[in-house]
Each structure stands twice: as C-alpha cells, then as structure tokens.
C-alpha cells in the first residue's frame, strides 16, 4: 500500500462555483500545493435566470459566463472569503491551479453541472478516486447526512472503478462529455483572483471563520417599475403619457419610427404601476411584439425600468411555470408587478390564451407594431379583461384593410397622441436627411413584361375591379405585385447603386434594402437572379466593402453579432437586407440607405426611412438613395392605367422629398416624369 506522502496531481469536479465554496477549498488546495502538487478544478458557474435565458436565446456563451463569474466574485465582501480567494489567485499565478467551468446543454436548454468526483495521483503514479462529497452549503455542512465513495487504484476490487473515474474526468476536462459544455475560466475573472493575491497580504487561514454564515439573497419580489436615473423624458413623451392616462389608460400612440415609442410606453406603465401600488393593487404588464428579436429588445428595455420580465416564446415548458408562479405571487400580494413579453405567435397559442383568460389582477397590454394585431388571425384573441391598453405604431392604419384598422382602433379606443416625422425632425427627435431619387429605365425585356402586366391590370380595372381597394391576394393584387417586382428588380438599378456606393467607399453604417425573391421573367424563360445575391457580389467583390446579408434566415445569435460589428462602422460597413430590418430593429448608427425595393406600401417605406433617421452620437444627418424604375418613353402602355399606377410611386418620392434638406433638388429630378404623365400638381 503506497504512503501517499505527496500527491503531485489532483483533479476535482465540485459542482457550483461560488466565492464561498472556492474559499472553503482554499485551505486544502494550499496545503496540497505546498507539497509540490498541482490541481485541475471543474465547477458549474452560478447562473441566474437572466444568464440562462440569454444563453438559450443564443447570446454569446463566453460573454454570459464572464458576466456570471465576475458577478460572483464582485459581490463578495467578507474578509475571510476574500483571503481564501487571494490564496487561489496566488496558486493560479504560480500555475499550480487551473479552473474550467461546465454546464449542461441539452436540446437548447441550459442546466446545472452538479457531479462531484475527484482523482489523486502521487509521484509514483498510484491512484485514488472518489465520488460524492458533503454538500458545501450552510445547511449541508451543518445538518445534512452525506456520503463519499473512495476507490484505491492498488486494490483489485477498486482499481477498475478508480480508472473509470479518472477517464471520466479526462473526458470532462477535454470537453468531450455528451450534453456538457466545458470552457476555460474567463480571463477577466482569472485576473481578478490574481489581483486579489497581490492586494491581500498572505495570512494563515484560520481553522474557523464566517464563511458558513448564510448570505441572505435579496429578493426581487418587491421590485417595482421605476424610471432609470439616466433617462430624462422628452416633453412630447410626457404629453403622450398624460393623454393616455386622461383617456382611462387606453389609446394608440401614432409616433414616427425612431421617436422612442418603447420608452414612452414604459413611462406610461411606470405611472400606472405607481398609482396602483398606492392602492395596494398589483399590475400585470403584457408586451406583445411580432418577432423574437423584438422580444429580446423589449426585455432589455423593461429591465432598465427595474423589472426582469418573462420571455414568452418557443416551448411553453420554459415560461409557463414562471408565469403561473409570478401571477400566484401577485394574487397573494407578494409581487407588485408581473411583466411578460410575448411574441404574437406565443400570445395566440392555446396555453397562453387560457392563462391570460384567468388573470383577475389589473392587466395592461402594450402592443408593439400594433398594426399587425388588426389581422383576422389576431384581433379576436386580444384580451377583453385588459383594463389598460396601449398600442404603438408609426402607421396603425392597415394597408387595404379598413376592417382590420377599424377593429384595432375599436379595441384600443382611439389615437390619443400623434407625432409625425416632420414634427419629430423639427424638434430634434430625429435627424435631418438628404434624399436622392434615381430614375432608372427598364431594359427592353423588362419593358415588354411590364407593358404586358400593365395591360392585364387595365383589363381588370375596365371590368370593374378597383385599384384603390384591391385585395393583395386577389388576381388584380397578384398582377400588381408582379409589376412591382419588375420595377424593384430592374437590372439598371445595380449600375446606379454601384455609382452611388462608390462615393461612400470609405464610409460605414450603410444599409441596402433589396427586392424580395427573384427578378420576374416572361413565361417559359429560366428563372431570374436573386437581387440580394447580385448586390452582395457587387458590394463585396466589385467595391471591396465589408458587407454581410441580414435576412429572415439569419440565425438570431448571428444577427446580434452582425449588429455589434455594424455598430463599429469599420468591421462591417454594409448590411444588405430585404424585409427583416423593417420593424423594430434598433440600429441608430445607420447613416446611408439605398432603397432598391419598390414598394408603395406606406408602412414599409416609412419604417425604412425611420431606421435611418434615429439619432446617434456624431450623426449629423442621414442620406437616402431611392431607385425608381420607369419604362422608356416610347413603350406603348395604356396611359391612364400607367398614370394611376405611377401616382403611387410618386407619392413615396414626394413623402421622402418634402421633409428632406434638398427638396428643391428632388423636385428637379422628378419633374420630367411628372410632366410626361401630367402629374405636376403632386
């Protein structure tokens, strides 16, 4: 039997990593190291609900782990624990201690790594392995009944088991254990421990200390909505909130994109929450957003106001227990505010609808991009038990859907506050801009297809169909969409785009909006090219600009990474998108926009302009290039039909131009087209 006078290696998996648990190990590790030994330690990071949610939403794992580890180290103030951490820092600096972090990742969900195993080897190679340990919590050390199994490598009955445990640890350390993710200890946390070793004088660790005194964890159950200290509400935001409150806590905010609708809504919720709190009533706040990345943005906004909301999307197994628990606490008077942020899809699900129908506490619904909720699929699901209702949209009117618009306004009562883009620019809430329309002629093939579609549209109008009220899903609506695609995908736009982008070759913060799908072709011809791919080749290969696509298929974690790179203005100069940058994405640094897609939908072009007009440090003005495709003057087209269709194109150009700083220049560019179609009165 070996003497084990000096073990030269010790590998240990310890479960939770906390400052207290590491400080408790410090005495043993230090004594072990003084005999010439070294140690490898694997621990589970102490993740809170926010950390887990961020990992499951696809945020960078290393950033979350670094945040959690630093938080664990920085909250500790007890001298005895800091002394122990200082010892660990010295051992790390001397390369006698190495730490890694492990956590469970299975089917997209994060769990705790709580295994406890250990392996010793001495200078002769003899082995001892064990599994289990006492629970190193206050309650565990004081009152639990625990056991440890020890296996001696030199004993016939123990040797195989000891080797198995050692092999398991080697796989764990190499990050080869199924359903586990093992990462190195964050450099920032490592540096903090080493700095503690330098700052604190070496002192013997006492036999007893206060490390076992339980720490009272602060509870957030009494958290309430509060305006963050750094936020100074604008006058128009105060006016909007007052108008909503005067209307019994119901109404719509019709505010230009980029003017702070989200924060205005949170100011309203805070006012309401404070009023109900004085009456000893809780408030349930339900925010509805169309897409998951908007839910993530809303969560950050709500957190700024002092509440950690529950994200309601994907599997109900993740959010349903939390929602039911918090609603129960609200009923018992233990939680003044419950905040939920849901995608439209999860809101419409049977489980959430059932839960929502049982809410008896004061309920406030905040509907972001509320125009979407006017659809036939969503409007019957809006909760009738919501006493307080607030809709947010730059364009609450639904395009070609008066019934949906009326239903939406009926539910939220009326527009209680309106801030149009002109007023927002004038008061400095949005930045000023230059607008450059570019007239691009269709080529011969495009002109022929365009003329054919226009003739078919004319025939349907002659048969009594109404252009102004046509259903987008009707035969006339299909023809209009195809004609719009011919204009949006006009090949000549690429040359015009190249010329404009060449003048911004050294600039960042550029957005390109492409037409959806492929370029339309005549029946029987091979399918046309995808405009987004053509633009990516032009921008990346021909102009040599750092560019990346940003489309609906781009995974959420990658979207966040792309926006972070775009914010630098250097690492990623250009984002090339289709529709997924239309609603809600916060990119205030965007300064130059190229609109290739041809759309007469006012919501789409208003939102795209709003993306570019958000204020940002160092941003004096934005620049917008708008590419308008037109048929050559000699193409035989029904004049009256073409004129009525062109009105919709020119309405967009006029809307952009009249608020720009170079409106006179815009008028000169559009004058020939207006003269040709007798539209000088526009």
XYZ file of C-alpha atoms in Angstrom:
682
model
C 0.000 0.000 0.000
C 1.554 3.362 -1.040
C 2.183 6.032 1.538
C 0.866 8.996 -0.470
C 3.363 11.267 1.220
C 2.973 13.758 -1.668
C 0.368 13.630 -4.355
C 1.540 15.511 -7.452
C -1.805 15.879 -9.224
C -5.388 16.330 -8.106
C -8.376 16.601 -10.409
C -11.717 17.609 -8.977
C -15.247 18.347 -10.206
C -17.030 20.290 -7.488
C -20.497 21.318 -8.635
C -21.335 25.011 -8.066
C -18.677 27.693 -8.397
C -19.270 30.340 -5.743
C -16.821 32.603 -3.974
C -17.673 30.926 -0.671
C -17.169 27.372 -1.934
C -13.814 28.216 -3.518
C -12.704 29.973 -0.350
C -13.580 26.826 1.612
C -11.398 24.755 -0.720
C -8.521 27.211 -0.458
C -7.101 25.742 2.786
C -6.906 22.228 1.386
C -5.670 23.305 -2.029
C -2.958 25.466 -0.469
C -1.726 22.652 1.747
C -1.787 20.298 -1.230
C 0.202 22.746 -3.397
C 2.850 23.258 -0.691
C 3.725 19.582 -1.068
C 4.523 20.187 -4.728
C 1.144 19.255 -6.133
C -0.987 20.878 -8.840
C -4.737 20.846 -9.243
C -7.332 20.958 -12.001
C -10.787 22.075 -10.928
C -14.089 21.913 -12.861
C -17.050 23.814 -11.433
C -20.540 24.784 -12.546
C -20.974 28.560 -12.904
C -23.618 30.174 -10.720
C -26.095 31.233 -13.436
C -29.186 33.269 -12.621
C -32.427 33.252 -14.635
C -31.179 36.088 -16.845
C -27.954 34.215 -17.708
C -29.842 31.038 -18.599
C -32.354 32.939 -20.709
C -29.578 34.765 -22.583
C -27.772 31.503 -23.395
C -30.996 29.844 -24.557
C -31.780 32.898 -26.716
C -28.435 32.401 -28.456
C -26.266 35.077 -26.855
C -22.508 34.552 -26.791
C -21.837 31.871 -24.136
C -18.419 33.155 -23.149
C -19.745 36.662 -22.564
C -22.533 35.321 -20.327
C -20.097 33.112 -18.387
C -17.717 36.014 -17.897
C -20.555 38.188 -16.620
C -21.756 35.495 -14.199
C -18.273 34.732 -12.870
C -17.346 38.366 -12.325
C -20.678 38.945 -10.604
C -19.968 36.024 -8.255
C -16.553 37.418 -7.336
C -17.505 41.074 -7.067
C -20.448 40.735 -4.677
C -18.254 39.155 -2.001
C -17.124 41.488 0.783
C -16.328 39.142 3.709
C -12.660 39.322 4.669
C -12.294 35.608 5.352
C -13.655 34.692 1.933
C -11.509 37.305 0.196
C -8.430 35.884 1.960
C -9.287 32.440 0.621
C -9.804 33.785 -2.899
C -6.436 35.532 -2.613
C -4.814 32.174 -1.899
C -6.431 30.750 -5.031
C -5.167 33.733 -7.020
C -1.616 33.045 -5.892
C -1.917 29.376 -6.884
C -3.270 30.369 -10.310
C -0.393 32.824 -10.789
C 2.064 30.052 -9.907
C 0.411 27.675 -12.407
C -0.490 25.271 -9.604
C -4.257 25.657 -10.119
C -6.301 25.615 -13.320
C -10.082 26.087 -13.382
C -12.707 25.354 -16.012
C -16.475 25.885 -15.992
C -19.058 23.292 -17.032
C -22.791 23.432 -17.665
C -25.433 21.193 -19.215
C -26.649 21.963 -22.733
C -29.403 19.667 -23.985
C -31.959 20.352 -26.702
C -31.338 24.080 -26.479
C -31.797 24.285 -22.694
C -29.191 25.025 -20.036
C -28.831 23.102 -16.779
C -26.546 22.795 -13.755
C -23.494 20.532 -13.782
C -23.587 19.078 -10.275
C -21.400 15.963 -10.436
C -18.767 15.574 -7.682
C -15.758 13.392 -8.483
C -12.053 13.596 -7.654
C -8.777 11.897 -8.599
C -5.365 11.888 -6.843
C -2.103 10.590 -8.266
C 1.184 10.634 -6.398
C 4.730 10.890 -7.693
C 4.808 7.103 -8.222
C 1.625 7.056 -10.271
C -0.575 5.496 -7.611
C -4.241 6.472 -7.857
C -7.113 7.311 -5.529
C -10.522 8.319 -6.905
C -13.741 9.238 -5.183
C -17.312 10.220 -5.956
C -19.621 12.351 -3.827
C -18.914 14.909 -1.123
C -20.667 16.722 1.647
C -22.955 19.497 0.451
C -20.870 22.672 0.828
C -23.782 24.922 1.703
C -24.584 26.229 5.145
C -27.434 23.777 5.583
C -25.490 20.911 4.060
C -22.426 21.304 6.248
C -24.464 21.843 9.408
C -27.280 19.336 9.131
C -27.119 17.057 6.071
C -26.248 13.351 6.105
C -23.846 12.776 3.183
C -21.514 10.002 1.974
C -18.368 9.646 -0.162
C -17.223 6.527 -2.055
C -13.415 6.136 -2.241
C -11.636 3.765 -4.667
C -7.979 2.753 -4.278
C -6.151 2.056 -7.502
C -3.917 -0.659 -5.999
C -6.852 -2.741 -4.736
C -8.188 -5.370 -7.125
C -11.813 -4.543 -6.390
C -11.301 -0.772 -6.637
C -8.739 -0.319 -9.395
C -11.070 -0.573 -12.405
C -13.561 1.835 -10.861
C -10.791 4.315 -10.000
C -9.511 4.215 -13.582
C -13.056 4.759 -14.913
C -13.473 7.856 -12.754
C -10.108 9.178 -13.923
C -11.075 8.571 -17.560
C -14.400 10.353 -16.977
C -12.558 13.361 -15.637
C -10.136 13.412 -18.582
C -13.107 13.462 -20.982
C -14.717 16.202 -18.909
C -11.574 18.344 -18.943
C -11.246 17.888 -22.722
C -14.908 18.904 -23.243
C -15.823 15.501 -24.668
C -18.638 14.563 -22.256
C -22.039 14.314 -24.006
C -24.574 17.050 -23.137
C -21.937 19.076 -21.280
C -20.116 22.201 -22.374
C -16.777 22.913 -20.681
C -15.000 26.236 -21.184
C -11.861 27.784 -19.724
C -12.138 30.115 -16.764
C -12.738 33.687 -18.052
C -9.522 35.713 -18.314
C -11.118 38.702 -16.582
C -12.094 36.569 -13.562
C -8.665 34.937 -13.506
C -7.015 38.359 -13.468
C -9.268 39.440 -10.611
C -8.203 36.467 -8.473
C -4.538 37.101 -9.256
C -5.012 40.766 -8.346
C -6.567 39.715 -5.031
C -3.457 37.637 -4.328
C -1.335 40.741 -4.897
C -3.561 43.133 -2.945
C -4.058 40.954 0.138
C -1.142 40.096 2.380
C -0.580 36.358 2.789
C -2.017 35.221 6.084
C -2.759 31.832 7.595
C -6.301 30.716 7.025
C -7.982 30.270 10.429
C -9.468 26.981 11.448
C -12.887 28.551 11.727
C -14.314 31.582 10.024
C -17.590 33.116 8.984
C -17.698 31.519 5.562
C -20.504 29.249 6.735
C -22.756 32.109 7.819
C -25.605 32.067 5.317
C -25.904 35.020 2.983
C -29.386 36.482 2.699
C -30.108 36.719 -1.012
C -32.006 39.862 -1.955
C -35.476 39.158 -3.345
C -36.842 40.950 -6.363
C -40.445 40.207 -5.445
C -40.913 43.737 -4.160
C -39.298 45.281 -7.238
C -41.410 47.930 -8.900
C -41.275 49.904 -12.108
C -39.050 52.965 -11.762
C -37.766 55.465 -14.320
C -33.993 54.911 -14.721
C -31.867 57.747 -13.367
C -30.167 58.316 -16.723
C -33.444 58.824 -18.614
C -34.801 62.335 -18.961
C -38.208 62.044 -20.657
C -38.820 64.459 -23.519
C -41.744 66.867 -23.351
C -43.650 65.003 -26.064
C -43.234 61.724 -24.175
C -44.745 63.290 -21.053
C -47.559 64.703 -23.176
C -48.265 61.269 -24.669
C -48.409 59.588 -21.247
C -50.723 62.283 -19.866
C -53.054 61.928 -22.865
C -53.193 58.150 -22.363
C -53.928 58.472 -18.637
C -56.654 61.059 -19.307
C -58.282 58.513 -21.610
C -58.605 55.983 -18.734
C -55.400 54.179 -19.684
C -56.432 53.300 -23.237
C -55.348 54.526 -26.643
C -52.861 54.439 -29.512
C -49.551 56.275 -29.845
C -49.052 57.103 -33.519
C -45.419 58.154 -33.335
C -42.816 58.312 -36.080
C -40.303 55.476 -36.163
C -37.286 56.341 -34.023
C -39.012 58.747 -31.625
C -38.893 56.438 -28.588
C -42.286 54.701 -28.551
C -40.902 51.889 -26.387
C -39.631 54.163 -23.632
C -42.814 56.237 -23.796
C -44.855 53.074 -23.242
C -42.664 52.104 -20.282
C -43.115 55.588 -18.795
C -46.886 55.055 -19.038
C -46.626 51.612 -17.396
C -44.490 53.075 -14.599
C -47.028 55.818 -13.890
C -49.825 53.269 -13.828
C -47.870 50.836 -11.635
C -47.131 53.550 -9.080
C -50.794 54.603 -8.945
C -51.970 51.007 -8.429
C -49.273 50.403 -5.813
C -50.700 53.220 -3.703
C -53.994 51.340 -3.795
C -52.149 48.112 -2.868
C -53.021 46.557 -6.220
C -50.548 44.663 -8.431
C -50.084 45.285 -12.155
C -49.645 42.657 -14.843
C -47.897 44.128 -17.899
C -48.121 42.136 -21.139
C -45.980 43.370 -24.040
C -46.756 41.895 -27.468
C -44.119 42.040 -30.216
C -44.221 40.384 -33.641
C -40.775 38.734 -33.631
C -38.366 37.090 -31.188
C -35.563 39.613 -31.657
C -38.038 42.364 -30.760
C -38.964 40.437 -27.614
C -35.271 40.395 -26.704
C -35.056 44.172 -27.236
C -38.157 44.736 -25.105
C -36.716 42.620 -22.292
C -33.691 44.922 -22.140
C -35.967 47.972 -22.116
C -38.168 46.614 -19.293
C -35.079 45.693 -17.275
C -33.939 49.314 -17.496
C -37.139 50.177 -15.586
C -36.289 47.827 -12.717
C -38.199 44.625 -13.575
C -36.950 41.331 -15.003
C -39.713 40.215 -17.409
C -40.504 36.685 -18.527
C -39.870 35.976 -22.212
C -42.861 34.131 -23.664
C -41.856 32.350 -26.833
C -40.815 28.901 -28.042
C -41.675 25.977 -25.723
C -44.265 26.708 -23.033
C -42.341 24.364 -20.709
C -39.805 27.166 -20.303
C -42.105 30.056 -19.453
C -45.422 28.618 -18.237
C -44.281 27.611 -14.695
C -42.618 31.013 -14.188
C -45.695 32.904 -15.347
C -48.042 30.884 -13.132
C -45.722 31.306 -10.127
C -45.454 35.075 -10.512
C -49.187 35.519 -11.105
C -49.841 33.495 -7.940
C -47.462 35.768 -6.012
C -49.279 38.815 -7.394
C -52.625 37.416 -6.217
C -51.175 36.955 -2.728
C -49.825 40.496 -2.633
C -46.205 39.317 -2.764
C -45.295 40.795 -6.157
C -46.400 44.308 -7.184
C -45.517 43.912 -10.885
C -45.537 40.922 -13.225
C -44.019 41.663 -16.644
C -44.421 39.354 -19.657
C -43.038 39.913 -23.157
C -44.550 37.608 -25.775
C -44.296 37.063 -29.487
C -47.573 37.264 -31.365
C -47.307 33.528 -32.098
C -46.961 32.522 -28.438
C -49.664 35.024 -27.431
C -52.034 33.310 -29.878
C -51.243 29.825 -28.524
C -53.908 27.916 -26.592
C -51.843 27.659 -23.394
C -51.134 31.361 -23.142
C -54.694 32.285 -24.083
C -56.014 30.000 -21.329
C -53.641 31.518 -18.790
C -54.491 35.058 -19.898
C -58.211 34.496 -19.517
C -57.697 33.649 -15.829
C -55.881 36.882 -14.939
C -58.027 38.830 -12.470
C -55.472 41.476 -11.476
C -55.238 44.812 -13.342
C -53.846 43.922 -16.773
C -52.075 46.321 -19.160
C -51.499 45.259 -22.773
C -48.751 47.059 -24.719
C -48.916 46.165 -28.419
C -45.738 46.951 -30.357
C -46.085 47.343 -34.132
C -49.788 47.127 -33.319
C -50.979 47.271 -36.934
C -50.161 43.541 -37.172
C -52.748 42.743 -34.499
C -55.540 44.017 -36.721
C -55.367 40.858 -38.831
C -58.241 38.391 -38.789
C -55.998 35.845 -37.030
C -55.059 38.031 -34.048
C -57.780 40.565 -33.352
C -60.282 38.034 -31.868
C -57.594 36.991 -29.348
C -56.942 40.401 -27.815
C -57.828 40.021 -24.111
C -61.143 41.526 -23.108
C -60.061 41.501 -19.444
C -57.283 44.052 -20.110
C -58.347 47.222 -18.286
C -55.398 49.184 -19.668
C -54.490 49.107 -23.365
C -51.728 50.857 -25.283
C -50.944 50.403 -28.984
C -47.704 51.588 -30.601
C -47.252 52.123 -34.330
C -45.936 54.713 -36.734
C -48.647 53.550 -39.156
C -51.617 51.980 -37.331
C -53.746 52.100 -40.486
C -53.658 48.704 -42.198
C -52.932 48.824 -45.920
C -56.032 47.816 -47.923
C -57.741 46.529 -44.750
C -60.248 49.024 -43.400
C -61.986 46.314 -41.390
C -58.766 45.402 -39.576
C -57.933 49.067 -38.960
C -61.375 49.729 -37.503
C -61.175 46.644 -35.254
C -57.769 47.704 -33.970
C -58.866 51.233 -33.157
C -62.074 49.935 -31.593
C -60.086 47.711 -29.183
C -57.573 50.401 -28.157
C -60.247 53.131 -28.285
C -58.599 55.905 -30.325
C -55.356 57.649 -31.241
C -54.563 59.686 -28.118
C -51.201 61.060 -29.229
C -49.628 61.643 -32.633
C -46.110 62.759 -33.529
C -45.435 62.806 -37.264
C -41.990 62.748 -38.833
C -41.995 66.430 -39.738
C -42.524 67.483 -36.127
C -40.023 64.892 -34.885
C -37.308 66.222 -37.193
C -38.112 69.818 -36.339
C -37.810 69.225 -32.569
C -34.621 67.196 -32.977
C -36.074 63.821 -32.013
C -34.980 62.525 -35.438
C -32.012 63.556 -37.547
C -32.262 65.585 -40.749
C -31.590 63.923 -44.065
C -30.782 64.326 -47.760
C -32.897 62.476 -50.302
C -31.705 61.490 -53.791
C -34.245 59.792 -56.078
C -32.627 57.949 -59.006
C -34.729 57.353 -62.149
C -33.711 54.066 -63.801
C -35.144 52.995 -67.176
C -36.268 49.412 -67.729
C -34.407 47.454 -70.401
C -36.225 46.032 -73.440
C -37.149 42.680 -71.858
C -38.327 44.330 -68.647
C -40.323 46.904 -70.621
C -42.097 44.186 -72.580
C -43.053 42.264 -69.422
C -44.042 45.500 -67.701
C -46.290 46.529 -70.599
C -47.966 43.109 -70.655
C -48.698 43.216 -66.918
C -49.978 46.786 -67.189
C -52.349 45.707 -69.981
C -53.710 42.872 -67.846
C -54.179 45.270 -64.926
C -56.003 47.677 -67.248
C -58.343 44.910 -68.398
C -59.300 44.077 -64.822
C -59.882 47.743 -63.975
C -62.077 48.039 -67.087
C -64.036 45.016 -65.852
C -64.899 46.901 -62.660
C -62.139 45.968 -60.199
C -60.992 48.867 -58.021
C -57.284 49.626 -57.980
C -57.505 51.576 -54.713
C -59.166 48.794 -52.709
C -57.809 45.672 -54.380
C -57.057 42.713 -52.107
C -53.322 41.810 -52.289
C -54.380 38.138 -52.596
C -56.796 38.729 -55.482
C -55.916 38.220 -59.176
C -55.553 42.002 -59.532
C -53.394 42.087 -56.405
C -51.152 39.377 -57.882
C -50.687 41.336 -61.096
C -49.846 44.485 -59.131
C -47.287 42.543 -57.085
C -45.644 41.119 -60.219
C -45.498 44.566 -61.796
C -43.958 45.956 -58.609
C -41.334 43.197 -58.718
C -40.415 44.142 -62.281
C -39.746 47.667 -61.054
C -37.985 46.560 -57.863
C -35.661 44.119 -59.637
C -34.814 46.326 -62.619
C -31.297 45.402 -63.745
C -30.308 49.044 -64.261
C -30.567 49.686 -60.522
C -27.340 47.798 -59.886
C -25.281 50.189 -62.019
C -26.876 53.187 -60.313
C -26.238 51.599 -56.913
C -22.595 50.972 -57.754
C -22.081 54.617 -58.720
C -23.653 55.893 -55.505
C -21.857 53.443 -53.230
C -18.516 54.235 -54.829
C -18.780 57.746 -53.382
C -19.142 56.218 -49.897
C -16.400 53.627 -50.269
C -14.633 54.789 -47.101
C -17.816 55.032 -45.022
C -19.557 52.623 -42.681
C -23.103 52.485 -41.343
C -24.685 51.715 -44.751
C -27.924 49.770 -45.378
C -29.129 48.312 -48.673
C -32.769 47.197 -48.974
C -33.260 44.668 -51.760
C -36.345 43.401 -53.511
C -37.669 40.022 -52.346
C -37.329 36.858 -54.359
C -36.067 36.672 -57.935
C -36.275 39.011 -60.899
C -39.548 38.300 -62.767
C -39.243 36.854 -66.276
C -41.657 36.165 -69.104
C -43.455 32.766 -69.108
C -41.219 29.971 -70.382
C -37.930 31.684 -69.559
C -35.472 30.383 -66.971
C -35.844 31.935 -63.517
C -34.267 35.302 -62.901
C -31.432 36.130 -60.487
C -31.839 36.956 -56.796
C -31.212 40.667 -56.309
C -29.733 40.222 -52.838
C -27.045 37.894 -54.212
C -26.282 40.329 -57.018
C -25.911 43.162 -54.540
C -23.690 41.127 -52.216
C -21.395 40.319 -55.149
C -21.331 43.964 -56.232
C -20.647 45.367 -52.766
C -18.237 42.707 -51.537
C -16.344 41.710 -54.704
C -16.511 44.723 -57.004
C -16.480 47.576 -54.491
C -14.458 45.682 -51.861
C -16.607 46.850 -48.968
C -17.037 44.775 -45.803
C -20.633 43.575 -46.200
C -22.980 40.874 -44.944
C -26.554 39.849 -45.671
C -29.217 40.224 -42.973
C -32.294 38.199 -43.909
C -35.046 36.167 -42.266
C -32.893 33.010 -42.381
C -30.042 34.664 -40.472
C -29.946 32.930 -37.031
C -30.699 35.164 -34.051
C -27.243 34.782 -32.445
C -25.625 35.781 -35.734
C -27.964 38.782 -36.091
C -26.814 40.133 -32.748
C -23.180 39.617 -33.742
C -23.720 41.345 -37.091
C -25.363 44.384 -35.482
C -22.499 44.630 -32.991
C -19.980 44.589 -35.856
C -22.066 47.117 -37.787
C -22.021 49.489 -34.794
C -18.240 49.840 -35.138
C -18.606 51.442 -38.569
C -15.393 49.725 -39.695
C -15.550 45.974 -39.140
C -18.809 45.706 -41.116
C -19.551 48.667 -43.394
C -22.706 47.470 -45.152
C -25.749 45.385 -44.208
C -27.741 44.038 -47.156
C -31.319 43.214 -46.162
C -34.781 42.521 -47.515
C -37.628 42.966 -45.032
C -36.277 41.862 -41.638
C -34.787 45.301 -40.873
C -38.189 46.951 -41.356
C -39.762 46.553 -37.913
C -38.206 47.335 -34.580
C -34.501 46.638 -35.126
C -32.577 49.342 -33.305
C -29.638 50.492 -35.479
C -29.349 54.225 -34.732
C -25.869 54.498 -36.270
C -27.170 53.709 -39.782
C -26.478 56.807 -41.888
C -26.672 55.905 -45.584
C -29.568 53.928 -47.040
C -30.117 52.545 -50.550
C -33.724 51.595 -51.360
C -33.739 49.191 -54.307
C -37.041 47.571 -53.402
C -40.029 49.255 -54.983
C -42.970 49.378 -52.597
C -45.980 51.661 -52.473
C -46.908 50.295 -49.037
C -46.558 53.428 -46.865
C -45.736 51.396 -43.765
C -42.709 49.823 -45.412
C -41.078 52.977 -46.698
C -41.919 54.967 -43.544
C -40.292 52.306 -41.373
C -37.238 52.104 -43.599
C -36.789 55.841 -43.516
C -37.240 55.756 -39.739
C -34.434 53.186 -39.401
C -32.086 55.759 -40.920
C -33.261 58.829 -39.026
C -32.636 57.668 -35.460
C -30.246 59.918 -33.612
C -26.754 58.732 -32.607
C -23.569 60.394 -31.324
C -21.651 62.055 -34.155
C -24.513 61.619 -36.622
C -25.404 64.985 -38.173
C -27.667 63.785 -40.974
C -28.673 60.720 -42.958
C -28.538 60.163 -46.723
C -31.225 58.188 -48.584
C -30.927 56.973 -52.181
C -34.218 55.797 -53.703
C -34.147 53.918 -57.037
C -37.324 54.414 -59.093
C -37.624 52.253 -62.201
C -39.683 53.660 -65.093
C -40.461 52.428 -68.614
C -38.832 54.268 -71.554
C -40.966 56.993 -73.059
C -41.539 55.068 -76.322
C -43.045 51.930 -74.709
C -46.738 51.591 -75.751
C -48.663 51.478 -72.455
C -52.225 52.390 -71.579
C -51.644 55.992 -70.477
C -54.477 56.293 -67.941
C -53.620 52.974 -66.249
C -49.932 53.772 -66.159
C -50.638 57.236 -64.799
C -52.812 55.860 -61.962
C -50.150 53.299 -61.084
C -47.316 55.807 -61.206
C -49.133 58.060 -58.739
C -48.415 55.505 -56.042
C -44.693 55.532 -56.860
C -44.506 59.321 -56.853
C -46.389 59.557 -53.571
C -43.485 57.760 -51.921
C -40.915 60.010 -53.569
C -42.889 63.103 -52.585
C -43.215 61.858 -48.999
C -39.467 61.350 -48.774
C -38.589 64.532 -50.602
C -40.766 67.103 -48.871
C -39.087 66.609 -45.478
C -35.544 66.410 -46.837
C -32.999 69.220 -46.721
C -32.655 69.184 -50.518
C -36.314 69.203 -51.557
C -35.722 71.580 -54.490
C -33.177 69.174 -55.931
C -35.674 66.330 -55.558
C -38.330 68.289 -57.460
C -35.956 68.869 -60.374
C -35.172 65.167 -60.664
C -38.849 64.166 -60.643
C -40.059 66.986 -62.917
C -39.590 65.150 -66.290
C -41.566 62.165 -65.038
C -44.360 64.338 -63.674
C -44.550 66.272 -66.939
C -44.729 63.088 -69.017
C -47.686 61.770 -67.007
C -49.334 65.131 -66.336
C -48.756 64.948 -62.584
C -47.261 68.368 -61.951
C -49.894 69.035 -59.270
C -48.349 66.380 -56.996
